[in-house]
mmCIF file of C-alpha atoms in Angstrom:
data_model
loop_
_atom_site.group_PDB
_atom_site.id
_atom_site.type_symbol
_atom_site.label_atom_id
_atom_site.label_comp_id
_atom_site.label_asym_id
_atom_site.label_seq_id
_atom_site.Cartn_x
_atom_site.Cartn_y
_atom_site.Cartn_z
ATOM 1 C CA MET A 1 -0.156 -0.596 -0.186
ATOM 2 C CA VAL A 2 2.189 3.133 -1.300
ATOM 3 C CA THR A 3 1.256 5.881 1.771
ATOM 4 C CA SER A 4 -1.011 9.398 0.513
ATOM 5 C CA ASP A 5 -1.811 12.460 2.203
ATOM 6 C CA SER A 6 -4.775 10.384 3.495
ATOM 7 C CA ASP A 7 -2.815 7.263 5.254
ATOM 8 C CA ARG A 8 -3.420 7.306 8.944
ATOM 9 C CA PHE A 9 -1.267 5.370 11.443
ATOM 10 C CA VAL A 10 -2.560 2.875 13.849
ATOM 11 C CA PHE A 11 -0.977 2.749 17.177
ATOM 12 C CA VAL A 12 -1.356 -0.848 19.943
ATOM 13 C CA ALA A 13 -0.353 -1.267 23.380
ATOM 14 C CA LEU A 14 0.665 -4.134 23.671
ATOM 15 C CA PRO A 15 -0.677 -6.004 26.860
ATOM 16 C CA GLY A 16 0.374 -4.811 29.988
ATOM 17 C CA GLN A 17 2.374 -2.132 28.056
ATOM 18 C CA SER A 18 0.593 1.988 28.925
ATOM 19 C CA GLU A 19 2.858 3.110 25.514
ATOM 20 C CA TYR A 20 2.259 2.754 22.411
ATOM 21 C CA VAL A 21 3.193 1.603 19.300
ATOM 22 C CA ILE A 22 2.438 2.313 14.724
ATOM 23 C CA ALA A 23 0.843 -1.481 14.248
ATOM 24 C CA GLY A 24 0.186 -0.145 10.441
ATOM 25 C CA ARG A 25 -1.572 2.254 8.156
ATOM 26 C CA TYR A 26 -5.000 2.547 7.084
ATOM 27 C CA ARG A 27 -6.361 4.704 4.394
ATOM 28 C CA VAL A 28 -10.286 5.312 2.980
ATOM 29 C CA SER A 29 -10.715 6.334 -0.236
ATOM 30 C CA VAL A 30 -13.788 5.912 -2.506
ATOM 31 C CA GLU A 31 -13.406 4.811 -5.593
ATOM 32 C CA PRO A 32 -15.584 5.533 -9.204
ATOM 33 C CA GLY A 33 -18.853 4.200 -7.976
ATOM 34 C CA GLY A 34 -18.495 5.890 -4.449
ATOM 35 C CA ALA A 35 -18.689 3.848 -2.550
ATOM 36 C CA PRO A 36 -15.986 3.880 0.572
ATOM 37 C CA LEU A 37 -13.027 1.219 0.663
ATOM 38 C CA GLY A 38 -10.519 1.040 3.894
ATOM 39 C CA GLU A 39 -7.224 -0.331 3.447
ATOM 40 C CA PHE A 40 -5.786 -1.428 6.029
ATOM 41 C CA VAL A 41 -1.826 -2.861 6.557
ATOM 42 C CA TYR A 42 0.947 -4.126 9.317
ATOM 43 C CA GLY A 43 3.843 -2.758 8.980
ATOM 44 C CA ARG A 44 6.812 -4.886 8.615
ATOM 45 C CA THR A 45 9.193 -3.296 11.718
ATOM 46 C CA TYR A 46 5.636 -4.368 13.737
ATOM 47 C CA LEU A 47 5.155 -8.105 12.181
ATOM 48 C CA GLY A 48 8.897 -8.677 12.721
ATOM 49 C CA ARG A 49 7.852 -7.699 16.608
ATOM 50 C CA PRO A 50 8.064 -11.518 18.915
ATOM 51 C CA ASP A 51 5.883 -9.342 21.293
ATOM 52 C CA ALA A 52 2.658 -7.657 17.817
ATOM 53 C CA VAL A 53 -0.340 -8.859 17.921
ATOM 54 C CA GLU A 54 -4.139 -9.195 16.077
ATOM 55 C CA LEU A 55 -5.739 -6.131 16.820
ATOM 56 C CA ASP A 56 -9.163 -7.850 17.156
ATOM 57 C CA PRO A 57 -9.362 -11.687 16.003
ATOM 58 C CA ALA A 58 -12.657 -11.281 13.090
ATOM 59 C CA GLU A 59 -11.033 -8.983 10.341
ATOM 60 C CA LEU A 60 -7.689 -7.514 10.992
ATOM 61 C CA LYS A 61 -5.361 -10.872 12.019
ATOM 62 C CA LEU A 62 -1.497 -10.592 11.457
ATOM 63 C CA THR A 63 -0.708 -10.694 8.213
ATOM 64 C CA GLU A 64 1.332 -8.707 5.474
ATOM 65 C CA ARG A 65 -1.187 -8.441 3.248
ATOM 66 C CA VAL A 66 -3.360 -5.334 2.907
ATOM 67 C CA MET A 67 -7.174 -5.801 3.366
ATOM 68 C CA LYS A 68 -9.670 -4.439 2.105
ATOM 69 C CA THR A 69 -13.464 -3.556 4.205
ATOM 70 C CA HIS A 70 -15.814 -2.126 2.159
ATOM 71 C CA SER A 71 -18.587 -2.462 5.234
ATOM 72 C CA GLY A 72 -18.816 0.671 8.040
ATOM 73 C CA ASP A 73 -17.952 3.358 5.438
ATOM 74 C CA GLY A 74 -14.231 1.786 4.692
ATOM 75 C CA LEU A 75 -14.052 1.402 9.442
ATOM 76 C CA PHE A 76 -12.433 -1.931 10.222
ATOM 77 C CA GLY A 77 -13.879 -3.345 12.822
ATOM 78 C CA ALA A 78 -11.261 -2.456 15.609
ATOM 79 C CA ILE A 79 -11.039 0.779 14.305
ATOM 80 C CA ARG A 80 -14.382 1.603 14.385
ATOM 81 C CA ASP A 81 -14.817 -0.033 18.191
ATOM 82 C CA SER A 82 -11.775 2.557 19.370
ATOM 83 C CA LYS A 83 -13.451 6.031 18.835
ATOM 84 C CA ALA A 84 -14.633 7.490 21.777
ATOM 85 C CA THR A 85 -18.557 6.900 20.887
ATOM 86 C CA SER A 86 -18.355 3.968 20.328
ATOM 87 C CA TRP A 87 -18.127 3.035 24.984
ATOM 88 C CA GLY A 88 -17.289 5.319 27.563
ATOM 89 C CA ARG A 89 -18.752 8.419 25.471
ATOM 90 C CA PRO A 90 -16.544 11.632 26.240
ATOM 91 C CA LEU A 91 -18.982 14.507 27.834
ATOM 92 C CA ASN A 92 -19.501 16.935 24.617
ATOM 93 C CA LEU A 93 -20.678 20.230 26.331
ATOM 94 C CA GLU A 94 -21.009 23.898 24.754
ATOM 95 C CA GLY A 95 -18.881 25.498 27.355
ATOM 96 C CA GLU A 96 -15.384 23.966 28.046
ATOM 97 C CA VAL A 97 -15.064 21.872 31.286
ATOM 98 C CA SER A 98 -12.463 22.083 32.298
ATOM 99 C CA ASN A 99 -10.986 19.558 34.988
ATOM 100 C CA GLY A 100 -7.472 21.463 35.480
ATOM 101 C CA ASN A 101 -5.663 19.921 32.409
ATOM 102 C CA GLU A 102 -7.570 19.657 29.728
ATOM 103 C CA PRO A 103 -11.300 20.029 28.910
ATOM 104 C CA VAL A 104 -13.023 17.001 29.953
ATOM 105 C CA ASN A 105 -13.619 16.236 26.023
ATOM 106 C CA GLN A 106 -10.442 15.935 25.080
ATOM 107 C CA LEU A 107 -9.771 13.807 27.153
ATOM 108 C CA ARG A 108 -8.110 10.530 25.199
ATOM 109 C CA PHE A 109 -8.714 8.019 27.666
ATOM 110 C CA GLU A 110 -12.356 7.856 26.623
ATOM 111 C CA ARG A 111 -11.567 5.414 23.842
ATOM 112 C CA PRO A 112 -12.273 2.137 24.849
ATOM 113 C CA GLY A 113 -9.642 -1.016 23.954
ATOM 114 C CA ALA A 114 -5.460 0.013 22.740
ATOM 115 C CA VAL A 115 -5.808 0.838 19.756
ATOM 116 C CA VAL A 116 -5.452 4.961 18.671
ATOM 117 C CA ILE A 117 -5.405 6.427 15.223
ATOM 118 C CA GLY A 118 -2.908 9.373 14.441
ATOM 119 C CA ARG A 119 -1.880 11.367 11.287
ATOM 120 C CA GLY A 120 1.817 11.014 12.168
ATOM 121 C CA HIS A 121 4.322 8.643 13.355
ATOM 122 C CA GLU A 122 4.601 9.823 17.181
ATOM 123 C CA ALA A 123 2.560 7.550 19.428
ATOM 124 C CA PRO A 124 0.496 9.080 22.461
ATOM 125 C CA GLY A 125 2.412 9.336 24.847
ATOM 126 C CA PRO A 126 0.105 6.974 28.508
ATOM 127 C CA THR A 127 -1.785 9.284 29.871
ATOM 128 C CA ARG A 128 -1.028 10.209 33.314
ATOM 129 C CA ARG A 129 -3.402 13.302 34.576
ATOM 130 C CA MET A 130 -7.330 11.401 34.319
ATOM 131 C CA LEU A 131 -10.423 12.441 35.908
ATOM 132 C CA ALA A 132 -10.519 12.311 39.379
ATOM 133 C CA ILE A 133 -13.103 11.117 40.965
ATOM 134 C CA ASP A 134 -14.421 13.598 43.376
ATOM 135 C CA GLU A 135 -15.351 16.061 39.549
ATOM 136 C CA LEU A 136 -18.026 13.738 38.798
ATOM 137 C CA GLY A 137 -20.492 16.457 40.538
ATOM 138 C CA ARG A 138 -19.288 19.399 38.632
ATOM 139 C CA LEU A 139 -20.290 17.562 35.369
ATOM 140 C CA GLN A 140 -23.088 16.650 36.572
ATOM 141 C CA THR A 141 -24.402 19.852 37.291
ATOM 142 C CA ALA A 142 -22.632 21.033 34.014
ATOM 143 C CA LEU A 143 -24.319 18.660 32.217
ATOM 144 C CA ASP A 144 -27.247 19.211 33.216
ATOM 145 C CA ALA A 145 -27.323 22.675 32.009
ATOM 146 C CA GLU A 146 -26.272 21.757 28.807
ATOM 147 C CA ARG A 147 -29.467 19.709 28.491
ATOM 148 C CA GLU A 148 -32.211 22.934 29.623
ATOM 149 C CA TRP A 149 -30.120 25.013 27.558
ATOM 150 C CA ARG A 150 -30.391 22.070 24.232
ATOM 151 C CA ASN A 151 -34.703 21.962 25.042
ATOM 152 C CA ALA A 152 -35.304 25.306 25.280
ATOM 153 C CA CYS A 153 -33.259 26.064 22.161
ATOM 154 C CA ARG A 154 -35.015 22.058 20.331
ATOM 155 C CA GLU A 155 -38.404 24.759 22.238
ATOM 156 C CA THR A 156 -37.629 28.086 20.285
ATOM 157 C CA HIS A 157 -36.423 26.451 17.035
ATOM 158 C CA ASP A 158 -38.254 23.019 16.970
ATOM 159 C CA SER A 159 -34.835 22.099 15.187
ATOM 160 C CA GLY A 160 -31.533 21.296 15.159
ATOM 161 C CA ALA A 161 -31.326 20.371 18.628
ATOM 162 C CA ARG A 162 -34.412 18.096 18.349
ATOM 163 C CA ASP A 163 -33.998 15.068 20.676
ATOM 164 C CA SER A 164 -30.345 15.781 21.054
ATOM 165 C CA SER A 165 -31.348 16.192 25.457
ATOM 166 C CA VAL A 166 -31.636 12.866 26.007
ATOM 167 C CA ARG A 167 -28.778 12.045 23.978
ATOM 168 C CA ILE A 168 -26.239 14.003 25.587
ATOM 169 C CA ALA A 169 -23.014 11.761 26.582
ATOM 170 C CA ALA A 170 -23.799 10.380 28.888
ATOM 171 C CA LYS A 171 -20.689 8.780 29.943
ATOM 172 C CA VAL A 172 -17.207 9.928 31.291
ATOM 173 C CA THR A 173 -13.945 8.030 32.506
ATOM 174 C CA VAL A 174 -13.187 8.380 36.263
ATOM 175 C CA GLU A 175 -10.040 7.944 38.280
ATOM 176 C CA HIS A 176 -10.450 6.448 41.635
ATOM 177 C CA GLU A 177 -8.011 4.676 43.725
ATOM 178 C CA ARG A 178 -5.803 3.350 40.821
ATOM 179 C CA THR A 179 -8.441 2.461 39.293
ATOM 180 C CA LEU A 180 -10.773 3.524 36.240
ATOM 181 C CA TRP A 181 -14.104 3.487 35.890
ATOM 182 C CA VAL A 182 -16.921 4.561 33.612
ATOM 183 C CA ALA A 183 -19.833 7.069 35.177
ATOM 184 C CA LYS A 184 -23.259 6.766 34.242
ATOM 185 C CA PHE A 185 -24.635 9.919 34.417
ATOM 186 C CA GLY A 186 -28.654 9.667 35.107
ATOM 187 C CA GLN A 187 -31.659 12.163 33.854
ATOM 188 C CA GLU A 188 -33.102 13.920 35.984
ATOM 189 C CA HIS A 189 -37.112 12.883 34.887
ATOM 190 C CA SER A 190 -35.966 9.075 34.111
ATOM 191 C CA LEU A 191 -38.748 6.397 35.150
ATOM 192 C CA TRP A 192 -36.977 4.608 38.272
ATOM 193 C CA ASN A 193 -33.441 5.342 39.941
ATOM 194 C CA GLN A 194 -31.445 4.275 36.869
ATOM 195 C CA ALA A 195 -28.231 4.436 38.622
ATOM 196 C CA ARG A 196 -29.551 1.712 41.850
ATOM 197 C CA VAL A 197 -31.735 -0.365 38.833
ATOM 198 C CA ARG A 198 -28.227 -1.080 37.345
ATOM 199 C CA HIS A 199 -26.805 -1.715 40.524
ATOM 200 C CA ALA A 200 -28.611 -3.670 41.987
ATOM 201 C CA THR A 201 -29.335 -6.059 38.782
ATOM 202 C CA LEU A 202 -25.815 -6.559 37.781
ATOM 203 C CA GLN A 203 -25.471 -7.687 41.789
ATOM 204 C CA LEU A 204 -28.573 -10.311 41.176
ATOM 205 C CA ALA A 205 -26.787 -11.085 38.039
ATOM 206 C CA ARG A 206 -23.953 -12.502 40.305
ATOM 207 C CA GLU A 207 -26.182 -14.085 42.281
ATOM 208 C CA CYS A 208 -27.222 -16.684 38.934
ATOM 209 C CA GLY A 209 -23.492 -17.073 38.361
ATOM 210 C CA VAL A 210 -23.223 -14.164 36.174
ATOM 211 C CA ASP A 211 -19.142 -12.921 36.246
ATOM 212 C CA VAL A 212 -20.039 -8.594 35.534
ATOM 213 C CA ALA A 213 -18.566 -5.911 36.085
ATOM 214 C CA PRO A 214 -17.574 -4.374 39.581
ATOM 215 C CA THR A 215 -20.216 -1.567 40.286
ATOM 216 C CA ARG A 216 -20.534 1.406 43.150
ATOM 217 C CA VAL A 217 -23.349 3.758 43.025
ATOM 218 C CA ARG A 218 -22.187 7.252 43.898
ATOM 219 C CA ARG A 219 -23.696 10.270 44.993
ATOM 220 C CA ALA A 220 -23.469 13.596 43.046
ATOM 221 C CA ALA A 221 -24.764 16.475 42.917
ATOM 222 C CA GLY A 222 -27.786 15.340 44.275
ATOM 223 C CA ARG A 223 -28.117 12.516 42.086
ATOM 224 C CA ASP A 224 -26.854 8.620 41.995
ATOM 225 C CA LEU A 225 -24.936 7.210 39.291
ATOM 226 C CA LEU A 226 -23.463 4.298 38.572
ATOM 227 C CA LEU A 227 -19.982 3.517 37.858
ATOM 228 C CA VAL A 228 -18.556 0.549 36.164
ATOM 229 C CA GLN A 229 -15.188 -0.907 36.381
ATOM 230 C CA ARG A 230 -13.371 -0.414 32.565
ATOM 231 C CA PRO A 231 -12.630 -4.469 31.764
ATOM 232 C CA ASP A 232 -9.816 -2.901 29.394
ATOM 233 C CA ARG A 233 -7.308 -0.573 31.956
ATOM 234 C CA GLU A 234 -5.098 -1.706 34.520
ATOM 235 C CA TRP A 235 -2.828 0.865 36.590
ATOM 236 C CA ALA A 236 1.208 -0.227 35.402
ATOM 237 C CA GLY A 237 3.015 1.835 37.680
ATOM 238 C CA ASP A 238 3.991 5.215 35.092
ATOM 239 C CA GLY A 239 0.343 4.715 33.307
ATOM 240 C CA TYR A 240 -2.933 2.362 32.772
ATOM 241 C CA ALA A 241 -2.526 -0.367 30.725
ATOM 242 C CA CYS A 242 -4.702 -0.615 28.232
ATOM 243 C CA SER A 243 -6.154 -4.473 26.732
ATOM 244 C CA ARG A 244 -7.632 -4.864 23.531
ATOM 245 C CA MET A 245 -11.771 -4.927 23.091
ATOM 246 C CA ILE A 246 -14.082 -5.391 20.249
ATOM 247 C CA ARG A 247 -18.051 -5.591 20.680
ATOM 248 C CA GLY A 248 -19.863 -8.028 18.925
ATOM 249 C CA LEU A 249 -20.378 -5.835 15.626
ATOM 250 C CA THR A 250 -16.876 -6.271 15.249
ATOM 251 C CA LEU A 251 -17.111 -10.025 15.484
ATOM 252 C CA LEU A 252 -19.606 -11.565 13.402
ATOM 253 C CA GLY A 253 -18.592 -8.592 10.996
ATOM 254 C CA THR A 254 -22.199 -6.772 11.305
ATOM 255 C CA GLU A 255 -23.741 -3.693 10.975
ATOM 256 C CA ASP A 256 -25.985 -1.321 13.616
ATOM 257 C CA THR A 257 -28.481 -1.359 10.196
ATOM 258 C CA PRO A 258 -32.376 -1.987 10.339
ATOM 259 C CA GLU A 259 -31.554 -4.974 7.944
ATOM 260 C CA GLU A 260 -28.876 -5.809 9.631
ATOM 261 C CA ARG A 261 -31.148 -5.707 12.894
ATOM 262 C CA ARG A 262 -33.077 -8.449 12.016
ATOM 263 C CA HIS A 263 -29.831 -10.493 11.185
ATOM 264 C CA TRP A 264 -27.922 -10.341 14.758
ATOM 265 C CA SER A 265 -28.124 -13.869 16.303
ATOM 266 C CA TYR A 266 -27.010 -15.109 20.003
ATOM 267 C CA LEU A 267 -26.384 -18.523 18.260
ATOM 268 C CA SER A 268 -23.948 -16.744 15.334
ATOM 269 C CA LEU A 269 -22.409 -15.031 18.079
ATOM 270 C CA ALA A 270 -21.869 -17.832 20.284
ATOM 271 C CA ASP A 271 -20.397 -19.639 17.542
ATOM 272 C CA GLU A 272 -17.348 -16.974 16.558
ATOM 273 C CA VAL A 273 -16.922 -17.211 20.587
ATOM 274 C CA ARG A 274 -16.262 -20.578 20.335
ATOM 275 C CA ARG A 275 -13.532 -20.351 17.718
ATOM 276 C CA THR A 276 -12.546 -17.173 19.417
ATOM 277 C CA SER A 277 -12.298 -17.062 23.121
ATOM 278 C CA SER A 278 -9.097 -18.675 24.262
ATOM 279 C CA ARG A 279 -11.358 -21.084 26.831
ATOM 280 C CA PRO A 280 -13.837 -21.056 24.681
ATOM 281 C CA LEU A 281 -16.207 -23.669 26.178
ATOM 282 C CA ALA A 282 -15.884 -21.510 29.849
ATOM 283 C CA ASP A 283 -16.566 -18.721 27.536
ATOM 284 C CA LEU A 284 -20.194 -20.135 25.217
ATOM 285 C CA HIS A 285 -20.964 -21.538 29.165
ATOM 286 C CA GLU A 286 -20.646 -17.616 30.387
ATOM 287 C CA LEU A 287 -22.855 -16.162 27.293
ATOM 288 C CA PHE A 288 -25.788 -18.834 27.256
ATOM 289 C CA ARG A 289 -26.193 -18.133 31.643
ATOM 290 C CA ARG A 290 -26.332 -14.363 30.395
ATOM 291 C CA ILE A 291 -29.335 -15.291 27.492
ATOM 292 C CA CYS A 292 -30.744 -17.180 30.202
ATOM 293 C CA PHE A 293 -31.175 -14.107 32.860
ATOM 294 C CA ASN A 294 -31.568 -11.902 30.007
ATOM 295 C CA ALA A 295 -35.087 -13.441 30.052
ATOM 296 C CA ALA A 296 -35.437 -14.516 33.943
ATOM 297 C CA ILE A 297 -35.577 -10.249 34.119
ATOM 298 C CA THR A 298 -36.491 -8.826 30.347
ATOM 299 C CA ASN A 299 -33.758 -7.635 28.937
ATOM 300 C CA LEU A 300 -35.149 -7.362 25.616
ATOM 301 C CA ASN A 301 -32.505 -4.558 24.795
ATOM 302 C CA ASP A 302 -29.683 -6.488 24.710
ATOM 303 C CA ASP A 303 -27.902 -5.646 21.351
ATOM 304 C CA LEU A 304 -23.990 -6.278 19.534
ATOM 305 C CA LEU A 305 -22.731 -2.445 20.920
ATOM 306 C CA ARG A 306 -21.018 -3.414 23.997
ATOM 307 C CA PRO A 307 -18.009 -4.358 24.400
ATOM 308 C CA THR A 308 -17.731 -8.389 23.660
ATOM 309 C CA MET A 309 -14.321 -9.462 23.629
ATOM 310 C CA VAL A 310 -11.606 -8.606 25.236
ATOM 311 C CA ALA A 311 -7.693 -9.617 25.486
ATOM 312 C CA LYS A 312 -5.532 -9.105 28.754
ATOM 313 C CA GLY A 313 -2.166 -10.531 27.134
ATOM 314 C CA ARG A 314 -2.443 -12.296 24.439
ATOM 315 C CA SER A 315 -5.935 -14.278 23.649
ATOM 316 C CA TRP A 316 -9.715 -12.935 23.630
ATOM 317 C CA ARG A 317 -12.149 -14.094 26.284
ATOM 318 C CA LEU A 318 -15.354 -12.950 26.834
ATOM 319 C CA ALA A 319 -15.888 -9.894 28.430
ATOM 320 C CA GLN A 320 -17.501 -9.227 31.063
ATOM 321 C CA ALA A 321 -20.974 -7.805 31.780
ATOM 322 C CA THR A 322 -22.224 -4.606 31.512
ATOM 323 C CA GLY A 323 -26.204 -3.884 30.739
ATOM 324 C CA PRO A 324 -28.489 -5.906 31.736
ATOM 325 C CA VAL A 325 -31.468 -4.514 32.269
ATOM 326 C CA PRO A 326 -35.008 -4.924 33.270
ATOM 327 C CA THR A 327 -37.192 -3.907 30.685
ATOM 328 C CA LEU A 328 -41.230 -3.020 31.311
ATOM 329 C CA PRO A 329 -44.004 -5.149 29.613
ATOM 330 C CA VAL A 330 -45.640 -2.220 27.571
ATOM 331 C CA GLU A 331 -49.334 -3.609 26.600
ATOM 332 C CA GLY A 332 -49.203 -4.385 22.070
ATOM 333 C CA ALA A 333 -46.069 -3.912 22.470
ATOM 334 C CA GLY A 334 -43.877 -7.552 21.727
ATOM 335 C CA GLY A 335 -41.987 -8.647 24.456
ATOM 336 C CA ASP A 336 -38.890 -10.476 22.345
ATOM 337 C CA PHE A 337 -35.754 -10.051 22.309
ATOM 338 C CA ALA A 338 -33.193 -7.858 19.273
ATOM 339 C CA MET A 339 -31.733 -11.110 18.740
ATOM 340 C CA ILE A 340 -32.102 -13.889 17.839
ATOM 341 C CA CYS A 341 -31.512 -16.555 20.391
ATOM 342 C CA GLY A 342 -32.849 -19.799 19.639
ATOM 343 C CA PRO A 343 -34.987 -22.606 16.781
ATOM 344 C CA GLN A 344 -38.313 -19.712 17.110
ATOM 345 C CA GLY A 345 -36.372 -17.056 16.786
ATOM 346 C CA ARG A 346 -36.556 -13.996 19.315
ATOM 347 C CA SER A 347 -38.996 -15.530 21.573
ATOM 348 C CA PRO A 348 -37.219 -15.019 25.119
ATOM 349 C CA SER A 349 -38.965 -18.280 26.374
ATOM 350 C CA ARG A 350 -37.839 -21.530 27.764
ATOM 351 C CA GLU A 351 -38.223 -23.446 25.017
ATOM 352 C CA ASN A 352 -36.662 -21.394 22.296
ATOM 353 C CA ILE A 353 -33.621 -20.809 24.664
ATOM 354 C CA VAL A 354 -32.996 -24.094 25.564
ATOM 355 C CA GLY A 355 -33.412 -25.142 21.817
ATOM 356 C CA GLY A 356 -30.468 -23.801 21.198
ATOM 357 C CA ALA A 357 -28.581 -25.165 23.879
ATOM 358 C CA GLY A 358 -26.103 -27.214 21.361
ATOM 359 C CA ARG A 359 -24.929 -24.043 19.600
ATOM 360 C CA PHE A 360 -23.614 -23.424 23.077
ATOM 361 C CA LEU A 361 -21.681 -26.623 23.703
ATOM 362 C CA LEU A 362 -24.196 -27.430 26.075
ATOM 363 C CA GLU A 363 -26.828 -30.758 26.367
ATOM 364 C CA ARG A 364 -30.396 -30.244 26.765
ATOM 365 C CA PRO A 365 -30.128 -31.266 30.598
ATOM 366 C CA ALA A 366 -27.449 -29.452 30.921
ATOM 367 C CA ALA A 367 -29.377 -26.308 29.995
ATOM 368 C CA GLU A 368 -32.506 -26.584 31.283
ATOM 369 C CA ALA A 369 -30.871 -26.513 34.702
ATOM 370 C CA ILE A 370 -28.974 -23.304 33.716
ATOM 371 C CA PHE A 371 -32.366 -21.779 32.696
ATOM 372 C CA ASP A 372 -34.106 -22.726 35.833
ATOM 373 C CA GLY A 373 -31.523 -22.316 38.064
ATOM 374 C CA VAL A 374 -31.040 -18.479 37.191
ATOM 375 C CA SER A 375 -34.917 -18.479 37.333
ATOM 376 C CA ALA A 376 -35.145 -19.777 40.518
ATOM 377 C CA THR A 377 -32.727 -17.442 41.560
ATOM 378 C CA VAL A 378 -34.370 -14.780 40.422
ATOM 379 C CA ARG A 379 -37.603 -15.298 41.067
ATOM 380 C CA ALA A 380 -36.327 -15.611 45.443
ATOM 381 C CA SER A 381 -33.695 -12.333 45.422
ATOM 382 C CA TRP A 382 -34.657 -10.065 43.042
ATOM 383 C CA TYR A 383 -36.471 -7.661 45.368
ATOM 384 C CA THR A 384 -34.580 -8.858 48.174
ATOM 385 C CA VAL A 385 -31.386 -7.330 46.447
ATOM 386 C CA MET A 386 -32.740 -4.293 45.315
ATOM 387 C CA ARG A 387 -33.580 -3.087 48.855
ATOM 388 C CA GLN A 388 -30.046 -3.929 49.691
ATOM 389 C CA SER A 389 -28.803 -2.087 46.671
ATOM 390 C CA GLY A 390 -30.575 1.008 47.882
ATOM 391 C CA VAL A 391 -34.048 0.824 44.985
ATOM 392 C CA SER A 392 -36.707 3.074 46.305
ATOM 393 C CA GLU A 393 -40.000 0.561 46.915
ATOM 394 C CA GLU A 394 -41.041 2.763 44.492
ATOM 395 C CA ASP A 395 -38.661 1.703 41.758
ATOM 396 C CA CYS A 396 -39.292 -1.934 42.717
ATOM 397 C CA GLU A 397 -43.464 -2.260 42.016
ATOM 398 C CA LEU A 398 -41.758 -1.929 38.546
ATOM 399 C CA VAL A 399 -38.736 -3.513 38.196
ATOM 400 C CA ALA A 400 -41.436 -6.343 39.841
ATOM 401 C CA ARG A 401 -43.742 -5.330 36.416
ATOM 402 C CA SER A 402 -40.864 -7.220 34.988
ATOM 403 C CA ILE A 403 -40.353 -9.673 36.742
ATOM 404 C CA VAL A 404 -43.438 -11.100 37.023
ATOM 405 C CA HIS A 405 -44.262 -10.838 33.720
ATOM 406 C CA ARG A 406 -41.575 -13.274 32.474
ATOM 407 C CA ALA A 407 -42.183 -14.975 35.263
ATOM 408 C CA ASP A 408 -45.772 -15.511 33.851
ATOM 409 C CA ASP A 409 -45.153 -16.084 30.605
ATOM 410 C CA ARG A 410 -43.585 -18.946 30.609
#
């Protein structure tokens, strides 16, 4: 691939390292028919390193050849997943909210994974100054003010800012005790206390045997905020060592479009996890347990947009669960998963989920035992776990509509 002005250098932090090295070159061009073409090639120097690792296990395996893609506007999955908007979005405020060192919306460690794109040869250095957890209150206040401003614009002009108030970046990375956390900001008029319910749901998932990320609830500016520990960062003495991480979209080689969403499937995801994971049996059983938990709590919004695989060393494993939350049943609306989960499609019924157990390397009796065990634990423990996690009685009544609705529907 001949170098051109449109080339970008792709950097990667090698396992256990906080420093970045050049992995290869990437460019996007437009073909005569107007279709975008993405091209990537690993550098010879990088390929010659004994510690070289692939950027992702699906599209960008280690090879000397030039790899090409027409999907995603010419973006390879690993490069798309490295964008700040894919996970842990930065605050995108109109006003400049400074942390004393640089604007909040320019902090590089909002990016997920271990891949960074740059124009020049100079690799980005490790970031040592991070947002402190004590700064969350000021950020929540600034975010609320920005939402009010955008709502006022929408009411005045009815254009431009339409619906943006609910989409303003709701996540930011903060540091506490040499650990990085994604702080998920709540909204003032949410149906329930999102931070408390999400935190409690993850505790409930843990009781069901699901591998979940550590979480905390932090009070800031009169609001509860959920903190989720980042699985891709670990303090290494002079900075945070970065782990490669990809989403389900990349693992399946698909897109987030209405057409592609119709084909999203846990079964296909299981096939790719089986091929990619260094411990496929354990990860497939874990994935199946998560599906059973989603069914038990009526979590209908699970998708391929969250981190799915993480490589803390050279090999890939299923990432910890971070996002299960009950979905309130709506009269007249479908109660199906967002993804195919069995031979009968998206139905989160016991028969359908257990019917696809073979793709998870499970015999039917073992699959039935997992499904029934998870369901029983949810029914017996959900209320206690919610209350112990600080969920109000009023919010528990809403959660009950999801739990009881699903139990009665089986």
